Amino acid sequence: MRLAINKNLPIPIYYQIEEGIKALIEQRELKPGDLIPSERELCEAYGISRMTVRQAVNNLVNDGYLVRQQGRGTFVSKGKMEQRLKGVTSFSEDMRARGMEPGTKLLSFERIQGSKSICEKFSVPEGTMIFEVKRVRLADGIPMAYEISYLPATLLPGFTLEVAEGSIYQFVENVLMLEIGNAHQVLEASLARGVECEILGLESGAPVLLIQRQTYLADGVPLEVVRSVYPGDRYKFVIDMQRTVS
Ligand code: 16G
């Protein structure tokens, strides 16, 4: 990788590095998935401080050009996964629609007595049996989301660990023959912390999208409450809107 850095120009060095790397990506001299030199190598190659290099790399990571993978290095981003917020789709369907193979790493599968706050969401008394499923969702083997799902046990006879390793929506619709109706979803920005970093290969404090979805069956019975964490550098959500004059 060759960057043209000119210390005599009145343009900050970090900005020159940033623009230089962007240009290499746009000219496809650096391709998606390519490893870029480490911060130390860049400092040595151009005789600049670590802070300057870090600023440039941080900006490129935040803008989605580069992706940091803990313990492996910094890579040219493969582009953000785009998800349209329209129908109530499942992770498996979304990935297949993009020609990618959905996968699941099951972290835990438990039948618990629901807490007050969870049971309230299902309109059932506190202590009702609820499935708690923690899953890492993969696309072609790459971790795309960390999901914690709650589903009422009485609604899902035959829901097992093996089912949770595949598509829950497929099981609900094709095995239990229940009709999934609508969902209420809240998206907010957050920062990766604790176990999320390890699971998604993110540095502590990396930007993430936090999504909470509550899905209902067609007859209005609550089916699931799901909290998902999506790495900010791998995902973008697109909403098509229609102007309505009130
Ligand atoms: C999506 C849903 C999640 C649902 C899952 C089912 C969002 C934010 N969440 O990840 O609520 O449980 O799909 O996927 O879209 P599955 O059928 O592949 O298990």
XYZ file of N, CA and C and ligand atoms in Angstrom:
757
model
N 0.844 -1.198 0.000
C 0.000 0.000 0.000
C 0.880 1.249 0.000
N 0.672 2.142 -0.981
C 1.494 3.352 -1.046
C 0.617 4.580 -0.922
N 0.962 5.444 0.037
C 0.188 6.670 0.221
C 1.103 7.855 -0.047
N 0.536 8.903 -0.681
C 1.346 10.102 -0.916
C 1.094 11.073 0.239
N 2.051 11.117 1.177
C 1.905 12.020 2.325
C 2.875 13.184 2.144
N 2.355 14.395 2.215
C 3.226 15.564 2.079
C 3.105 16.428 3.340
N 4.172 16.389 4.146
C 4.128 17.089 5.442
C 4.201 18.600 5.288
N 4.541 19.079 4.082
C 4.630 20.537 3.882
C 3.283 21.164 3.526
N 2.326 20.331 3.211
C 1.009 20.874 2.850
C 0.257 21.314 4.112
N -0.568 22.358 3.979
C -1.336 22.786 5.164
C -2.569 21.902 5.403
N -2.465 20.632 5.031
C -3.591 19.706 5.228
C -3.171 18.720 6.315
N -3.988 18.542 7.344
C -3.589 17.640 8.435
C -3.182 16.262 7.895
N -2.147 15.704 8.519
C -1.617 14.414 8.035
C -2.684 13.307 8.153
N -3.437 13.320 9.274
C -4.433 12.249 9.437
C -5.421 12.274 8.272
N -5.747 13.494 7.802
C -6.705 13.656 6.719
C -6.104 13.143 5.407
N -4.806 13.389 5.234
C -4.133 12.888 4.016
C -4.141 11.353 3.990
N -3.902 10.758 5.161
C -3.896 9.281 5.226
C -5.303 8.768 4.918
N -6.266 9.416 5.548
C -7.657 9.006 5.383
C -8.069 9.064 3.902
N -7.789 10.199 3.281
C -8.175 10.375 1.872
C -7.390 9.422 0.979
N -6.122 9.183 1.329
C -5.266 8.288 0.541
C -5.815 6.867 0.562
N -6.199 6.404 1.754
C -6.738 5.034 1.861
C -8.085 4.941 1.141
N -8.911 5.970 1.294
C -10.218 5.980 0.610
C -10.014 5.875 -0.900
N -9.024 6.651 -1.421
C -8.765 6.645 -2.869
C -8.337 5.249 -3.322
N -7.475 4.597 -2.526
C -7.026 3.248 -2.903
C -8.200 2.268 -2.928
N -9.148 2.466 -1.997
C -10.330 1.587 -1.961
C -11.203 1.876 -3.181
N -11.385 3.172 -3.476
C -12.249 3.518 -4.611
C -11.643 3.075 -5.945
N -10.298 3.152 -6.049
C -9.654 2.691 -7.298
C -9.498 1.169 -7.313
N -9.942 0.531 -6.276
C -9.879 -0.928 -6.092
C -8.460 -1.472 -6.056
N -7.525 -0.594 -5.656
C -6.171 -1.116 -5.405
C -6.179 -1.850 -4.074
N -7.064 -1.392 -3.208
C -7.343 -2.134 -1.965
C -8.737 -2.709 -2.150
N -8.847 -4.031 -1.977
C -10.142 -4.681 -2.243
C -10.828 -5.123 -0.950
N -12.173 -5.289 -0.997
C -12.878 -5.745 0.199
C -12.225 -6.992 0.777
N -11.981 -6.968 2.073
C -11.368 -8.127 2.728
C -9.853 -8.024 2.839
N -9.211 -7.065 2.120
C -7.751 -6.915 2.212
C -7.359 -6.419 3.600
N -6.252 -6.952 4.088
C -5.704 -6.506 5.376
C -4.885 -5.246 5.120
N -5.076 -4.209 5.897
C -4.239 -3.019 5.717
C -3.086 -3.065 6.725
N -1.982 -2.346 6.453
C -0.856 -2.401 7.391
C -1.284 -1.969 8.793
N -0.572 -2.484 9.797
C -0.918 -2.162 11.184
C -0.578 -0.701 11.465
N -1.108 -0.176 12.569
C -0.827 1.219 12.938
C 0.682 1.425 13.084
N 1.334 0.438 13.678
C 2.784 0.563 13.891
C 3.527 0.638 12.546
N 3.121 -0.219 11.618
C 3.769 -0.225 10.287
C 3.547 1.117 9.576
N 2.343 1.661 9.699
C 2.053 2.945 9.041
C 2.888 4.069 9.664
N 3.018 4.042 10.995
C 3.824 5.068 11.682
C 5.244 5.028 11.167
N 5.791 3.815 11.088
C 7.191 3.664 10.672
C 7.370 4.039 9.207
N 6.452 3.594 8.367
C 6.589 3.837 6.932
C 6.557 5.327 6.591
N 5.747 6.100 7.322
C 5.594 7.515 6.950
C 6.176 8.477 7.983
N 6.797 7.926 9.021
C 7.427 8.764 10.043
C 6.423 9.677 10.734
N 5.298 9.130 11.100
C 4.260 9.938 11.766
C 3.862 9.295 13.099
N 3.168 10.074 13.915
C 2.851 9.565 15.258
C 1.697 8.567 15.212
N 1.676 7.752 16.250
C 0.654 6.727 16.395
C -0.740 7.366 16.497
N -0.788 8.516 17.170
C -2.072 9.188 17.370
C -2.675 9.634 16.034
N -1.785 10.113 15.154
C -2.235 10.587 13.833
C -2.805 9.421 13.031
N -2.073 8.314 13.043
C -2.524 7.141 12.291
C -3.848 6.653 12.872
N -3.920 6.607 14.208
C -5.137 6.090 14.857
C -6.350 6.935 14.508
N -6.123 8.251 14.440
C -7.252 9.146 14.129
C -7.798 8.832 12.732
N -6.852 8.656 11.785
C -7.263 8.367 10.399
C -8.000 7.032 10.329
N -7.427 6.006 10.973
C -8.034 4.668 10.908
C -9.396 4.675 11.613
N -9.478 5.354 12.757
C -10.759 5.429 13.475
C -11.833 6.055 12.599
N -11.479 7.145 11.909
C -12.473 7.802 11.051
C -12.934 6.859 9.942
N -11.986 6.124 9.367
C -12.346 5.209 8.273
C -13.205 4.043 8.777
N -12.943 3.610 10.012
C -13.761 2.538 10.601
C -15.162 3.084 10.849
N -15.221 4.293 11.430
C -16.546 4.867 11.739
C -17.349 5.140 10.477
N -16.664 5.468 9.377
C -17.391 5.737 8.133
C -17.671 4.460 7.334
N -17.233 3.321 7.866
C -17.565 2.046 7.225
C -16.616 1.621 6.113
N -15.472 2.315 5.939
C -14.518 1.888 4.903
C -13.659 0.717 5.397
N -13.333 0.751 6.678
C -12.488 -0.305 7.250
C -13.223 -0.982 8.404
N -12.794 -2.220 8.677
C -13.389 -2.975 9.787
C -12.250 -3.517 10.638
N -12.337 -3.282 11.949
C -11.307 -3.838 12.848
C -11.775 -5.189 13.341
N -10.888 -6.162 13.307
C -11.260 -7.454 13.890
C -10.267 -7.745 14.997
N -10.816 -7.925 16.189
C -9.965 -8.087 17.355
C -8.950 -9.203 17.156
N -7.686 -8.890 17.402
C -6.636 -9.892 17.336
C -6.214 -10.261 15.917
N -6.897 -9.735 14.894
C -6.543 -10.114 13.518
C -6.015 -8.944 12.711
N -6.521 -7.752 12.985
C -6.050 -6.584 12.244
C -7.199 -5.779 11.680
N -6.847 -4.866 10.756
C -7.873 -3.992 10.173
C -8.001 -4.310 8.681
N -9.233 -4.490 8.250
C -9.492 -4.941 6.876
C -10.351 -3.932 6.118
N -10.275 -4.006 4.785
C -11.152 -3.188 3.966
C -12.555 -3.796 4.089
N -13.533 -2.939 4.356
C -14.891 -3.409 4.612
C -15.499 -4.064 3.367
N -16.338 -5.055 3.614
C -17.015 -5.724 2.490
C -18.316 -5.005 2.165
N -18.494 -3.839 2.746
C -19.728 -3.086 2.493
C -20.760 -3.444 3.539
N -21.642 -2.524 3.816
C -22.629 -2.796 4.850
C -23.790 -3.591 4.293
N -24.292 -4.472 5.112
C -25.473 -5.231 4.772
C -26.657 -4.273 4.864
N -27.473 -4.275 3.815
C -28.595 -3.335 3.811
C -29.888 -4.079 4.127
N -30.621 -3.623 5.091
C -31.907 -4.269 5.381
C -33.040 -3.262 5.302
N -34.011 -3.568 4.459
C -35.175 -2.684 4.326
C -36.153 -2.974 5.447
N -36.599 -1.919 6.078
C -37.544 -2.116 7.170
C -38.950 -2.069 6.606
N -39.426 -3.211 6.184
C -40.765 -3.258 5.604
C -41.553 -4.391 6.239
N -41.416 -5.602 5.697
C -42.184 -6.722 6.243
C -41.515 -7.296 7.483
N -42.238 -8.181 8.151
C -41.663 -8.882 9.305
C -40.910 -10.096 8.761
N -39.634 -9.931 8.534
C -38.850 -11.027 7.965
C -37.939 -11.623 9.038
N -37.469 -12.835 8.769
C -36.567 -13.485 9.722
C -35.136 -13.289 9.252
N -34.225 -13.498 10.165
C -32.806 -13.379 9.829
C -32.459 -14.354 8.694
N -32.960 -15.592 8.814
C -32.641 -16.600 7.788
C -33.126 -16.151 6.416
N -34.333 -15.619 6.358
C -34.872 -15.148 5.070
C -34.041 -13.981 4.533
N -33.709 -13.036 5.417
C -32.950 -11.860 4.983
C -31.613 -12.257 4.367
N -30.938 -13.213 5.001
C -29.619 -13.603 4.488
C -29.737 -14.368 3.176
N -30.717 -15.272 3.098
C -30.918 -16.043 1.854
C -31.266 -15.114 0.706
N -32.050 -14.073 0.991
C -32.452 -13.128 -0.060
C -31.218 -12.416 -0.627
N -30.151 -12.379 0.138
C -28.910 -11.751 -0.329
C -27.924 -12.774 -0.878
N -28.362 -13.996 -0.995
C -27.477 -15.040 -1.530
C -26.443 -15.492 -0.520
N -26.710 -15.252 0.755
C -25.758 -15.687 1.781
C -26.370 -16.828 2.590
N -25.501 -17.633 3.172
C -25.971 -18.771 3.945
C -26.152 -18.355 5.398
N -27.408 -18.398 5.907
C -27.594 -18.037 7.310
C -27.057 -19.126 8.227
N -26.566 -18.732 9.366
C -26.070 -19.709 10.336
C -26.358 -19.221 11.743
N -26.287 -20.124 12.685
C -26.551 -19.763 14.077
C -25.556 -20.452 14.977
N -24.979 -19.682 15.895
C -24.185 -20.300 16.953
C -25.018 -20.128 18.220
N -25.503 -21.258 18.717
C -26.366 -21.207 19.899
C -25.497 -21.052 21.141
N -25.703 -19.978 21.884
C -24.888 -19.752 23.082
C -25.568 -20.324 24.322
N -26.896 -20.186 24.373
C -27.613 -20.835 25.468
C -29.085 -20.994 25.117
N -29.694 -22.008 25.696
C -31.097 -22.332 25.444
C -31.678 -22.747 26.781
N -32.550 -21.933 27.340
C -33.072 -22.234 28.671
C -34.560 -22.001 28.758
N -35.181 -22.750 29.671
C -36.591 -22.558 29.999
C -36.573 -21.944 31.380
N -36.983 -20.686 31.473
C -36.851 -19.973 32.751
C -38.217 -19.485 33.239
N -38.245 -19.101 34.509
C -39.450 -18.446 35.020
C -39.296 -16.977 34.677
N -40.192 -16.474 33.861
C -40.056 -15.108 33.353
C -40.081 -14.057 34.452
N -39.233 -13.049 34.289
C -39.207 -11.936 35.242
C -40.467 -11.093 35.036
N -40.677 -10.148 35.943
C -41.868 -9.302 35.876
C -41.902 -8.559 34.533
N -40.742 -7.953 34.169
C -40.751 -7.110 32.965
C -40.981 -7.920 31.691
N -40.430 -9.134 31.630
C -40.637 -9.962 30.431
C -42.094 -10.442 30.378
N -42.594 -10.920 31.520
C -43.960 -11.454 31.545
C -44.991 -10.381 31.211
N -44.708 -9.162 31.623
C -45.632 -8.061 31.296
C -45.767 -7.919 29.783
N -44.647 -8.098 29.087
C -44.680 -7.958 27.623
C -45.524 -9.043 26.964
N -45.626 -10.198 27.638
C -46.436 -11.285 27.083
C -47.840 -11.315 27.706
N -48.114 -10.345 28.551
C -49.390 -10.287 29.297
C -49.683 -11.597 30.031
N -48.671 -12.143 30.685
C -48.856 -13.365 31.492
C -48.328 -13.076 32.899
N -48.763 -13.861 33.912
C -48.300 -13.581 35.275
C -46.791 -13.817 35.434
N -46.195 -13.042 36.327
C -44.766 -13.189 36.621
C -44.475 -14.645 36.981
N -43.345 -15.177 36.497
C -42.983 -16.554 36.829
C -43.448 -17.563 35.781
N -44.211 -17.123 34.789
C -44.650 -18.024 33.710
C -43.406 -18.543 32.961
N -43.480 -19.810 32.508
C -42.310 -20.393 31.839
C -42.086 -19.753 30.456
N -40.864 -19.324 30.279
C -40.483 -18.613 29.047
C -39.179 -19.230 28.537
N -39.061 -19.360 27.230
C -37.772 -19.782 26.660
C -36.872 -18.556 26.527
N -35.621 -18.723 26.944
C -34.631 -17.656 26.746
C -33.533 -18.240 25.856
N -33.377 -17.660 24.674
C -32.430 -18.203 23.703
C -31.404 -17.134 23.334
N -30.131 -17.467 23.503
C -29.077 -16.513 23.118
C -28.359 -17.071 21.898
N -28.364 -16.291 20.818
C -27.783 -16.793 19.559
C -26.900 -15.748 18.881
N -25.828 -16.232 18.262
C -25.057 -15.369 17.369
C -25.541 -15.734 15.982
N -25.987 -14.758 15.215
C -26.468 -15.030 13.869
C -25.334 -14.757 12.882
N -25.122 -15.711 11.975
C -24.000 -15.626 11.043
C -24.482 -15.525 9.602
N -23.705 -14.828 8.788
C -23.968 -14.795 7.347
C -22.680 -15.271 6.690
N -22.753 -16.375 5.982
C -21.549 -17.007 5.415
C -20.459 -17.128 6.484
N -20.858 -17.483 7.676
C -19.895 -17.726 8.761
C -19.441 -16.490 9.514
N -19.872 -15.291 9.060
C -19.435 -14.054 9.729
C -20.504 -13.604 10.725
N -20.110 -13.314 11.974
C -21.118 -12.892 12.958
C -21.752 -11.560 12.569
N -23.080 -11.553 12.447
C -23.804 -10.345 12.034
C -24.658 -9.766 13.145
N -25.059 -10.587 14.089
C -25.919 -10.081 15.159
C -25.860 -11.014 16.354
N -26.061 -10.428 17.511
C -26.186 -11.188 18.750
C -27.624 -10.987 19.229
N -28.378 -12.080 19.312
C -29.802 -11.981 19.645
C -30.139 -12.711 20.946
N -30.903 -12.039 21.776
C -31.462 -12.708 22.957
C -32.972 -12.699 22.762
N -33.566 -13.891 22.624
C -34.996 -13.992 22.340
C -35.736 -14.612 23.515
N -36.918 -14.098 23.760
C -37.814 -14.663 24.771
C -39.100 -15.084 24.071
N -39.534 -16.312 24.338
C -40.776 -16.819 23.727
C -41.544 -17.605 24.778
N -42.869 -17.437 24.858
C -43.625 -18.156 25.887
C -43.653 -19.656 25.623
N -43.360 -20.447 26.661
C -43.239 -21.902 26.500
C -44.549 -22.555 26.058
N -45.678 -22.076 26.589
C -46.960 -22.729 26.261
C -47.301 -22.608 24.778
N -46.776 -21.560 24.159
C -47.091 -21.315 22.748
C -46.269 -22.214 21.815
N -45.155 -22.746 22.342
C -44.213 -23.446 21.463
C -43.913 -24.888 21.883
N -44.907 -25.794 21.826
C -44.603 -27.190 22.154
C -43.599 -27.732 21.143
N -42.628 -28.476 21.631
C -41.642 -29.075 20.722
C -40.507 -28.135 20.340
N -40.441 -26.979 20.984
C -39.333 -26.050 20.702
C -38.088 -26.557 21.428
N -37.087 -26.917 20.654
C -35.881 -27.511 21.241
C -34.646 -26.733 20.811
N -33.547 -27.158 21.419
C -32.235 -26.623 21.105
C -31.925 -26.703 19.595
N -32.303 -27.866 19.003
C -32.032 -28.078 17.570
C -32.824 -27.076 16.726
N -34.068 -26.811 17.150
C -34.901 -25.849 16.411
C -34.236 -24.473 16.469
N -33.770 -24.106 17.664
C -33.175 -22.774 17.857
C -31.883 -22.611 17.061
N -31.296 -23.730 16.639
C -30.093 -23.651 15.809
C -30.432 -23.333 14.357
N -31.701 -23.437 14.044
C -32.150 -23.118 12.687
C -33.019 -21.874 12.724
N -34.101 -21.880 11.927
C -34.976 -20.704 11.869
C -36.188 -20.865 12.786
N -36.311 -19.967 13.733
C -37.454 -20.009 14.660
C -38.754 -19.705 13.904
N -38.720 -18.737 12.983
C -39.944 -18.379 12.249
C -40.433 -19.553 11.402
N -39.485 -20.278 10.823
C -39.874 -21.430 10.000
C -40.572 -22.485 10.861
N -40.035 -22.708 12.064
C -40.637 -23.666 12.989
C -42.052 -23.212 13.375
N -42.181 -21.940 13.690
C -43.480 -21.401 14.116
C -44.515 -21.551 12.989
N -44.088 -21.231 11.761
C -45.054 -21.237 10.655
C -45.257 -22.615 10.038
N -44.162 -23.346 9.841
C -44.289 -24.601 9.091
C -44.478 -25.830 9.955
N -44.081 -25.773 11.208
C -44.266 -26.932 12.087
C -45.470 -26.691 13.000
N -45.487 -25.548 13.666
C -46.617 -25.271 14.567
C -47.827 -24.711 13.818
N -47.609 -24.342 12.571
C -48.680 -23.804 11.719
C -49.356 -22.576 12.334
N -48.554 -21.731 12.967
C -49.089 -20.481 13.519
C -48.787 -19.362 12.526
N -49.649 -18.358 12.511
C -49.445 -17.268 11.550
C -48.818 -16.066 12.248
N -47.651 -15.661 11.746
C -46.987 -14.490 12.329
C -47.629 -13.241 11.721
N -48.002 -12.306 12.577
C -48.706 -11.118 12.096
C -47.819 -9.904 11.955
N -47.745 -9.110 13.010
C -46.996 -7.851 12.927
C -45.933 -7.761 14.019
N -45.114 -6.725 13.913
C -44.063 -6.542 14.913
C -43.886 -5.056 15.192
N -43.393 -4.779 16.381
C -43.081 -3.407 16.781
C -41.576 -3.419 17.018
N -40.868 -2.505 16.361
C -39.406 -2.554 16.446
C -38.834 -1.184 16.797
N -37.894 -1.185 17.723
C -37.243 0.066 18.128
C -35.747 -0.055 17.851
N -35.199 0.931 17.131
C -33.759 0.926 16.823
C -33.084 2.079 17.543
N -31.945 1.817 18.160
C -31.204 2.925 18.737
C -29.705 2.661 18.655
N -28.947 3.750 18.658
C -27.487 3.626 18.602
C -26.968 3.295 19.993
N -25.911 2.497 20.028
C -25.315 2.175 21.318
C -23.839 1.832 21.107
N -23.175 1.460 22.182
C -21.766 1.096 22.105
C -21.596 -0.341 22.593
N -20.755 -1.087 21.898
C -20.536 -2.490 22.270
C -19.868 -2.557 23.633
N -20.343 -3.482 24.453
C -19.682 -3.656 25.739
C -19.736 -5.118 26.180
N -18.827 -5.441 27.097
C -18.779 -6.777 27.712
C -18.755 -7.901 26.711
N -19.647 -8.850 26.952
C -19.672 -10.082 26.180
C -19.969 -9.829 24.693
N -20.681 -8.735 24.390
C -21.016 -8.428 22.989
C -19.747 -8.267 22.143
N -18.714 -7.660 22.735
C -17.473 -7.413 21.995
C -16.840 -8.738 21.586
N -16.766 -9.620 22.556
C -16.164 -10.924 22.326
C -16.942 -11.693 21.256
N -18.261 -11.688 21.391
C -19.129 -12.453 20.498
C -19.085 -11.927 19.068
N -19.068 -10.601 18.924
C -19.131 -10.019 17.579
C -17.754 -9.597 17.061
N -16.699 -9.849 17.846
C -15.339 -9.483 17.420
C -15.168 -7.976 17.318
N -15.727 -7.245 18.299
C -15.650 -5.778 18.279
C -14.801 -5.287 19.440
N -14.243 -4.082 19.260
C -13.525 -3.488 20.381
C -14.539 -2.862 21.320
N -14.183 -2.779 22.588
C -15.097 -2.184 23.553
C -15.385 -0.734 23.133
N -16.645 -0.374 23.098
C -17.016 0.992 22.720
C -17.268 1.173 21.230
N -17.158 0.095 20.442
C -17.435 0.205 18.990
C -18.935 0.493 18.808
N -19.284 1.271 17.755
C -20.708 1.579 17.571
C -21.529 0.353 17.167
N -22.678 0.225 17.775
C -23.594 -0.873 17.421
C -25.017 -0.323 17.312
N -25.867 -1.103 16.650
C -27.286 -0.769 16.604
C -28.006 -1.736 17.518
N -28.785 -1.177 18.401
C -29.532 -1.999 19.324
C -30.962 -2.048 18.808
N -31.474 -3.271 18.612
C -32.834 -3.393 18.080
C -33.671 -4.237 19.028
N -34.828 -3.734 19.368
C -35.748 -4.506 20.205
C -36.989 -4.749 19.369
N -37.328 -6.003 19.215
C -38.513 -6.326 18.417
C -39.501 -7.127 19.264
N -40.753 -6.761 19.176
C -41.804 -7.556 19.790
C -42.718 -7.987 18.658
N -42.832 -9.289 18.489
C -43.603 -9.832 17.362
C -44.879 -10.494 17.872
N -45.936 -10.327 17.109
C -47.242 -10.888 17.484
C -47.737 -11.867 16.428
N -48.502 -12.830 16.870
C -49.180 -13.722 15.921
C -50.337 -12.941 15.304
N -50.859 -13.475 14.207
C -51.928 -12.765 13.496
C -53.142 -12.498 14.392
N -53.344 -13.365 15.422
C -54.492 -13.147 16.317
C -54.155 -12.194 17.466
N -52.966 -11.593 17.421
C -52.607 -10.581 18.418
C -51.856 -11.112 19.624
N -51.664 -12.435 19.724
C -50.934 -13.003 20.869
C -49.433 -12.733 20.696
N -48.768 -12.197 21.737
C -47.331 -11.923 21.597
C -46.526 -13.214 21.445
N -45.690 -13.263 20.413
C -44.895 -14.459 20.122
C -43.482 -14.371 20.690
N -42.842 -13.216 20.505
C -41.438 -13.105 20.937
C -41.108 -11.672 21.330
N -40.096 -11.583 22.195
C -39.478 -10.309 22.529
C -37.996 -10.546 22.279
N -37.408 -9.762 21.395
C -36.020 -10.015 21.013
C -35.180 -8.749 21.141
N -34.010 -8.912 21.754
C -33.059 -7.800 21.832
C -31.866 -8.205 20.974
N -31.580 -7.410 19.950
C -30.471 -7.758 19.053
C -29.436 -6.649 19.019
N -28.186 -7.067 18.887
C -27.097 -6.106 18.753
C -26.437 -6.346 17.398
N -26.425 -5.311 16.560
C -25.828 -5.413 15.228
C -24.601 -4.513 15.173
N -23.441 -4.999 14.699
C -22.267 -4.135 14.605
C -22.544 -2.986 13.632
N -22.264 -1.768 14.056
C -22.542 -0.588 13.228
C -21.806 -0.596 11.906
N -20.679 -1.282 11.845
C -19.900 -1.261 10.601
C -20.358 -2.325 9.612
N -21.301 -3.184 10.008
C -21.708 -4.264 9.104
C -23.143 -4.125 8.620
N -23.873 -3.179 9.163
C -25.295 -3.109 8.896
C -25.796 -1.712 8.652
N -26.737 -1.565 7.725
C -27.497 -0.320 7.676
C -28.956 -0.654 7.384
N -29.838 0.114 7.968
C -31.265 -0.127 7.805
C -31.848 0.956 6.930
N -32.670 0.548 5.985
C -33.210 1.492 5.014
C -34.728 1.546 5.166
N -35.260 2.750 5.236
C -36.703 2.908 5.386
C -37.238 3.702 4.191
N -38.199 3.162 3.488
C -38.848 3.903 2.406
C -40.071 4.579 2.988
N -40.214 5.847 2.672
C -41.305 6.584 3.300
C -42.197 7.262 2.284
N -43.398 7.462 2.688
C -44.390 8.110 1.844
C -44.842 9.370 2.582
N -44.819 10.507 1.878
C -45.278 11.724 2.569
C -46.790 11.720 2.688
N -47.227 11.971 3.896
C -48.675 12.083 4.077
C -48.930 13.458 4.667
N -49.843 14.186 4.065
C -50.127 15.541 4.546
C -51.271 15.457 5.552
N -50.979 15.985 6.739
C -52.042 15.883 7.759
C -52.816 17.193 7.861
C -34.722 -11.499 13.014
C -35.577 -10.748 14.017
C -35.841 -11.566 15.259
C -36.344 -12.948 14.903
C -35.414 -13.622 13.934
C -35.956 -14.964 13.488
C -34.705 -8.442 13.684
C -34.203 -7.229 14.318
N -34.981 -9.500 14.453
O -33.425 -11.589 13.432
O -36.803 -10.892 16.019
O -36.454 -13.738 16.067
O -35.244 -12.813 12.791
O -34.988 -15.514 12.646
O -34.866 -8.466 12.502
P -34.911 -17.052 12.316
O -36.245 -17.465 11.811
O -33.834 -17.183 11.304
O -34.598 -17.783 13.612
